[in-house]
Tab-separated table of C-alpha atoms and ligand atoms in Angstrom:
chain	number	residue	atom	x	y	z
Z	30	MET	CA	-23.964	-43.019	3.866
Z	31	ARG	CA	-24.601	-46.676	2.562
Z	32	LYS	CA	-22.547	-45.523	-0.493
Z	33	LEU	CA	-19.606	-44.519	1.820
Z	34	LYS	CA	-19.757	-47.800	3.672
Z	35	LEU	CA	-19.618	-49.662	0.622
Z	36	VAL	CA	-16.567	-47.601	-0.531
Z	37	ILE	CA	-14.755	-48.356	2.704
Z	38	ALA	CA	-15.752	-52.082	2.477
Z	39	LEU	CA	-13.908	-52.076	-0.873
Z	40	ILE	CA	-10.950	-50.186	0.358
Z	41	ILE	CA	-10.526	-52.879	3.033
Z	42	ILE	CA	-11.270	-55.609	0.697
Z	43	GLY	CA	-8.424	-54.310	-1.418
Z	44	PHE	CA	-5.812	-53.824	0.834
Z	45	SER	CA	-6.874	-57.294	2.439
Z	46	GLY	CA	-5.614	-58.998	-0.725
Z	47	LEU	CA	-8.604	-60.997	-1.745
Z	48	GLN	CA	-9.045	-61.699	-5.432
Z	49	TYR	CA	-9.524	-59.371	-8.199
Z	50	THR	CA	-13.002	-61.170	-9.018
Z	51	PHE	CA	-14.322	-60.259	-5.612
Z	52	ILE	CA	-13.606	-56.317	-6.117
Z	53	VAL	CA	-15.262	-56.593	-9.653
Z	54	GLN	CA	-18.281	-57.944	-7.823
Z	55	ALA	CA	-18.642	-55.679	-5.246
Z	56	GLN	CA	-18.157	-52.901	-7.903
Z	57	GLU	CA	-21.142	-54.260	-9.614
Z	58	THR	CA	-22.827	-53.921	-6.671
Z	59	LEU	CA	-21.718	-50.402	-6.025
Z	60	LYS	CA	-23.291	-49.804	-9.768
Z	61	ASP	CA	-26.578	-51.347	-8.878
Z	62	ILE	CA	-27.046	-49.189	-5.852
Z	63	ILE	CA	-26.234	-45.918	-8.168
Z	64	LYS	CA	-28.377	-46.917	-10.641
Z	65	PRO	CA	-32.149	-46.553	-9.062
Z	66	ASN	CA	-31.044	-42.820	-8.481
Z	67	GLN	CA	-29.933	-42.362	-12.054
Z	68	THR	CA	-33.036	-43.564	-13.531
Z	69	SER	CA	-34.986	-41.776	-10.977
Z	70	THR	CA	-33.613	-38.733	-11.940
Z	71	GLN	CA	-33.851	-39.542	-15.819
Z	72	SER	CA	-37.643	-40.456	-14.998
Z	73	ASN	CA	-38.291	-37.346	-13.103
Z	74	ASN	CA	-36.991	-35.174	-15.810
Z	75	GLU	CA	-38.133	-37.351	-18.641
Z	76	VAL	CA	-40.877	-34.770	-20.054
Z	77	THR	CA	-38.522	-31.606	-19.504
Z	78	MET	CA	-35.482	-33.458	-20.920
Z	79	LYS	CA	-37.113	-34.495	-24.497
Z	80	PRO	CA	-34.584	-33.191	-26.901
Z	81	THR	CA	-35.735	-29.883	-28.160
Z	82	ASN	CA	-33.416	-30.413	-31.418
Z	83	LYS	CA	-35.887	-30.446	-34.354
Z	84	PHE	CA	-33.190	-31.734	-36.739
Z	85	GLU	CA	-32.930	-35.470	-36.495
Z	86	PHE	CA	-29.951	-37.777	-37.964
Z	87	LYS	CA	-32.328	-40.300	-39.541
Z	88	PRO	CA	-31.690	-43.680	-39.722
Z	89	LEU	CA	-29.875	-45.192	-42.837
Z	90	PRO	CA	-33.081	-46.590	-44.784
Z	91	TYR	CA	-31.432	-49.981	-45.537
Z	92	SER	CA	-28.572	-52.185	-44.311
Z	93	TYR	CA	-24.988	-51.106	-44.754
Z	94	ASP	CA	-24.530	-53.932	-47.290
Z	95	ALA	CA	-27.918	-53.233	-49.108
Z	96	LEU	CA	-26.186	-51.335	-52.194
Z	97	GLU	CA	-23.689	-54.126	-52.854
Z	98	PRO	CA	-21.978	-54.780	-55.304
Z	99	TYR	CA	-22.580	-51.172	-56.696
Z	100	ILE	CA	-21.847	-49.517	-53.504
Z	101	ASP	CA	-19.852	-51.301	-50.953
Z	102	LYS	CA	-20.645	-52.009	-47.354
Z	103	LEU	CA	-17.479	-50.231	-45.957
Z	104	THR	CA	-17.937	-47.255	-47.874
Z	105	VAL	CA	-21.479	-46.944	-47.015
Z	106	GLU	CA	-20.675	-47.572	-43.066
Z	107	ILE	CA	-18.057	-45.052	-42.996
Z	108	HIS	CA	-19.835	-42.381	-45.106
Z	109	TYR	CA	-22.964	-42.695	-42.914
Z	110	SER	CA	-21.620	-43.257	-39.664
Z	111	LYS	CA	-18.515	-40.996	-39.798
Z	112	HIS	CA	-19.057	-38.267	-42.095
Z	113	HIS	CA	-22.832	-37.526	-42.410
Z	114	LYS	CA	-22.664	-38.018	-38.607
Z	115	ALA	CA	-19.995	-35.469	-38.284
Z	116	TYR	CA	-21.891	-33.082	-40.701
Z	117	TYR	CA	-25.012	-33.497	-38.491
Z	118	ASP	CA	-23.175	-32.937	-35.244
Z	119	ASN	CA	-21.158	-29.827	-36.351
Z	120	PHE	CA	-24.346	-28.515	-37.657
Z	121	ILE	CA	-26.458	-29.021	-34.568
Z	122	ASN	CA	-23.150	-27.049	-32.648
Z	123	ALA	CA	-23.206	-24.297	-35.592
Z	124	ILE	CA	-26.853	-23.366	-35.029
Z	125	LYS	CA	-26.883	-23.647	-31.069
Z	126	GLY	CA	-28.390	-20.576	-29.354
Z	127	THR	CA	-29.470	-19.207	-32.802
Z	128	GLU	CA	-33.008	-18.392	-34.391
Z	129	MET	CA	-31.967	-21.219	-36.794
Z	130	GLU	CA	-32.723	-23.855	-34.129
Z	131	SER	CA	-36.257	-23.329	-34.524
Z	132	MET	CA	-36.350	-22.839	-38.353
Z	133	ASP	CA	-36.885	-25.040	-41.178
Z	134	ILE	CA	-33.776	-26.220	-42.888
Z	135	LYS	CA	-35.163	-25.024	-46.214
Z	136	ASP	CA	-35.552	-21.619	-44.979
Z	137	ILE	CA	-32.162	-22.079	-43.192
Z	138	PHE	CA	-30.928	-22.434	-47.009
Z	139	ARG	CA	-32.998	-19.405	-48.161
Z	140	LYS	CA	-30.528	-17.212	-46.234
Z	141	ILE	CA	-27.414	-19.343	-46.193
Z	142	SER	CA	-25.267	-16.311	-47.641
Z	143	LYS	CA	-26.278	-14.548	-44.162
Z	144	TYR	CA	-25.074	-17.033	-42.153
Z	145	PRO	CA	-21.254	-18.508	-40.996
Z	146	MET	CA	-19.551	-20.773	-43.393
Z	147	ALA	CA	-19.770	-23.501	-41.046
Z	148	VAL	CA	-23.374	-23.477	-41.160
Z	149	ARG	CA	-23.165	-23.476	-45.082
Z	150	ASN	CA	-20.907	-26.520	-44.775
Z	151	ASN	CA	-22.674	-28.545	-42.236
Z	152	SER	CA	-26.367	-27.939	-42.868
Z	153	GLY	CA	-25.794	-28.865	-46.734
Z	154	GLY	CA	-23.591	-31.856	-45.415
Z	155	TYR	CA	-26.630	-32.826	-43.121
Z	156	PHE	CA	-29.513	-32.413	-45.535
Z	157	ASN	CA	-27.612	-33.582	-48.643
Z	158	HIS	CA	-26.763	-36.808	-47.409
Z	159	THR	CA	-29.981	-37.495	-45.936
Z	160	PHE	CA	-31.232	-36.862	-49.547
Z	161	TYR	CA	-28.528	-38.869	-51.161
Z	162	TRP	CA	-29.426	-41.947	-48.879
Z	163	GLU	CA	-33.027	-41.610	-49.486
Z	164	SER	CA	-32.138	-41.517	-53.499
Z	165	MET	CA	-31.299	-44.923	-53.666
Z	166	LYS	CA	-32.543	-48.411	-52.422
Z	167	ALA	CA	-31.270	-52.233	-53.062
Z	168	HIS	CA	-32.594	-53.623	-56.190
Z	169	GLY	CA	-33.144	-50.021	-57.697
Z	170	GLY	CA	-32.557	-48.913	-60.970
Z	171	ILE	CA	-35.865	-49.614	-62.949
Z	172	LEU	CA	-36.851	-46.806	-65.370
Z	173	PRO	CA	-38.785	-44.004	-64.015
Z	174	THR	CA	-42.608	-44.438	-65.180
Z	175	GLY	CA	-45.591	-42.238	-65.114
Z	176	LYS	CA	-45.315	-38.359	-64.766
Z	177	LEU	CA	-41.883	-38.215	-63.810
Z	178	SER	CA	-41.004	-40.510	-66.891
Z	179	GLU	CA	-42.653	-37.875	-69.393
Z	180	ALA	CA	-41.628	-34.925	-67.868
Z	181	ILE	CA	-37.893	-36.572	-68.070
Z	182	ALA	CA	-38.719	-37.444	-71.885
Z	183	LYS	CA	-39.843	-33.796	-72.446
Z	184	SER	CA	-36.996	-31.983	-70.717
Z	185	PHE	CA	-34.197	-34.249	-72.189
Z	186	SER	CA	-35.522	-35.878	-75.227
Z	187	SER	CA	-35.042	-39.407	-73.692
Z	188	PHE	CA	-34.318	-41.133	-70.713
Z	189	ASP	CA	-30.727	-41.943	-72.065
Z	190	GLU	CA	-30.105	-38.230	-72.704
Z	191	PHE	CA	-30.959	-37.513	-69.439
Z	192	LYS	CA	-28.851	-40.352	-67.703
Z	193	LYS	CA	-26.020	-38.797	-69.919
Z	194	GLN	CA	-26.080	-35.362	-68.895
Z	195	PHE	CA	-26.564	-36.248	-65.006
Z	196	SER	CA	-23.576	-38.337	-65.157
Z	197	GLU	CA	-21.451	-35.927	-66.828
Z	198	ALA	CA	-22.427	-33.263	-64.238
Z	199	GLY	CA	-21.175	-35.709	-61.502
Z	200	LYS	CA	-18.133	-36.477	-63.663
Z	201	THR	CA	-16.934	-33.049	-64.481
Z	202	ARG	CA	-17.670	-31.334	-61.252
Z	203	PHE	CA	-14.178	-30.334	-60.077
Z	204	GLY	CA	-12.969	-31.370	-56.602
Z	205	SER	CA	-15.997	-32.417	-54.386
Z	206	GLY	CA	-19.707	-31.879	-54.954
Z	207	TRP	CA	-22.981	-32.870	-55.963
Z	208	ALA	CA	-25.046	-33.539	-58.964
Z	209	TRP	CA	-28.625	-32.952	-58.945
Z	210	LEU	CA	-31.963	-33.339	-60.968
Z	211	CYS	CA	-34.205	-30.646	-60.074
Z	212	LEU	CA	-37.417	-28.647	-60.830
Z	213	ASP	CA	-37.527	-25.188	-61.656
Z	214	ASP	CA	-39.968	-22.509	-60.943
Z	215	LYS	CA	-41.474	-22.888	-64.290
Z	216	GLY	CA	-42.068	-26.595	-63.744
Z	217	ASN	CA	-38.994	-27.509	-66.032
Z	218	LEU	CA	-36.680	-30.452	-65.153
Z	219	PHE	CA	-32.691	-29.285	-65.215
Z	220	ILE	CA	-29.541	-30.694	-64.127
Z	221	CYS	CA	-26.736	-29.167	-62.212
Z	222	SER	CA	-24.150	-29.366	-59.639
Z	223	THR	CA	-22.792	-27.810	-56.780
Z	224	PRO	CA	-19.444	-27.732	-55.028
Z	225	ASN	CA	-18.385	-28.941	-51.478
Z	226	GLN	CA	-22.005	-29.130	-49.528
Z	227	ASP	CA	-23.853	-26.414	-51.331
Z	228	ASN	CA	-27.306	-27.638	-52.651
Z	229	PRO	CA	-29.607	-25.987	-55.149
Z	230	LEU	CA	-32.062	-24.799	-52.442
Z	231	MET	CA	-29.378	-22.358	-51.277
Z	232	ASP	CA	-29.580	-18.753	-52.282
Z	233	ILE	CA	-26.005	-18.682	-53.331
Z	234	ALA	CA	-26.834	-21.545	-55.829
Z	235	GLU	CA	-26.066	-20.783	-59.361
Z	236	LYS	CA	-29.330	-22.104	-60.368
Z	237	LYS	CA	-32.005	-22.667	-57.933
Z	238	GLY	CA	-34.489	-25.247	-57.970
Z	239	ILE	CA	-36.400	-28.251	-56.072
Z	240	PRO	CA	-34.085	-31.408	-56.051
Z	241	LEU	CA	-35.301	-34.663	-57.260
Z	242	LEU	CA	-32.373	-36.842	-57.319
Z	243	THR	CA	-28.531	-36.542	-56.182
Z	244	ILE	CA	-25.096	-38.162	-56.317
Z	245	ASP	CA	-22.356	-37.624	-54.025
Z	246	VAL	CA	-19.398	-37.303	-56.097
Z	247	TRP	CA	-16.660	-36.622	-53.063
Z	248	GLU	CA	-14.275	-39.175	-52.891
Z	249	HIS	CA	-15.361	-40.448	-49.660
Z	250	ALA	CA	-18.439	-41.848	-51.496
Z	251	TYR	CA	-16.575	-44.114	-53.720
Z	252	TYR	CA	-12.972	-44.383	-53.251
Z	253	LEU	CA	-12.723	-47.475	-51.157
Z	254	LYS	CA	-14.056	-49.320	-54.165
Z	255	TYR	CA	-13.332	-47.546	-57.261
Z	256	GLN	CA	-10.418	-45.315	-55.882
Z	257	ASN	CA	-10.056	-42.505	-58.830
Z	258	LYS	CA	-12.462	-44.002	-61.050
Z	259	ARG	CA	-15.475	-41.759	-60.251
Z	260	PRO	CA	-16.993	-42.285	-63.705
Z	261	ASP	CA	-17.442	-46.178	-62.726
Z	262	TYR	CA	-19.007	-45.266	-59.578
Z	263	ILE	CA	-21.438	-42.782	-61.386
Z	264	ASP	CA	-22.008	-45.571	-63.754
Z	265	ALA	CA	-22.880	-48.108	-60.942
Z	266	PHE	CA	-25.102	-45.955	-59.094
Z	267	TRP	CA	-27.969	-46.229	-61.854
Z	268	ASN	CA	-28.460	-49.494	-60.361
Z	269	VAL	CA	-29.222	-48.512	-57.124
Z	270	VAL	CA	-31.650	-45.434	-57.784
Z	271	ASN	CA	-34.764	-45.341	-55.919
Z	272	TRP	CA	-37.398	-44.207	-58.715
Z	273	GLU	CA	-40.182	-44.581	-56.568
Z	274	GLU	CA	-38.964	-41.987	-54.308
Z	275	VAL	CA	-37.700	-39.518	-56.939
Z	276	ALA	CA	-41.319	-39.740	-58.536
Z	277	ARG	CA	-42.789	-38.908	-55.118
Z	278	ARG	CA	-40.488	-36.032	-54.709
Z	279	TYR	CA	-41.716	-34.851	-58.388
Z	280	GLU	CA	-45.317	-35.223	-57.690
Z	281	ASN	CA	-44.946	-33.331	-54.148
Z	282	ALA	CA	-42.780	-30.727	-56.068
Z	283	VAL	CA	-45.043	-30.399	-58.901
Z	284	ASN	CA	-48.068	-29.875	-56.378
Z	285	ALA	CA	-46.555	-27.620	-54.260
Z	286	MET	CA	-45.671	-25.271	-57.166
Z	287	GLY	CA	-49.130	-25.819	-58.577
Z	288	VAL	CA	-47.698	-26.837	-62.219
Z	289	LYS	CA	-49.944	-28.618	-64.321
M	304	LIG	FE1	-20.412	-37.554	-48.434
């Protein structure tokens, strides 16, 4: 009733030709009247309305410009807030009302060949990008140390050889995709690349393993700054690798597999 009276008052005011600013003030008053009800509704449903979605769109672990000058601010902003976000939204839509809503993403990957292509593309796009962002940091690029360093030397003979092979995997991936450093089920490191949004955790992967490091070689990851020069982007990537995070992933993977 109170709301109705106010609407009538607004109409009268409008017809009376009073100034526009006065109408705006009245509209703001109307908003204030409605607001308590909305808040109350939200408050009443706070417990039951909590999102049941277990898949989080994680915040970028650094500012958009943190990887400058190697990866530029605008690229990171568009890549994260548009591309990555779209994969996340499409993934959530693709699994709505299915068993996948309550599954761990790695279990979805293990059975990915059984699910629609929209799930394969968007679950990969969602996971791979989070993994990529966390593979980098500002002022990264210090050489790996400790057990990871030893494992790289053992599997590739030297860090330089590893770097060369990983870079090559990214440079030669035809079209769009990813290059990966992974741990296999025997505890050995290997390098591979996957097309589109596939990853080595998926049952359709040519070579399966636990991912430790990745680089996105889709054009959207580098085109604004590097245009067609993908190799330059890959060379720059080594300056922002978060080796502490890669070492942490390696230790976790080794412990999970019980490899000595
Ligand atoms: Fe991407």
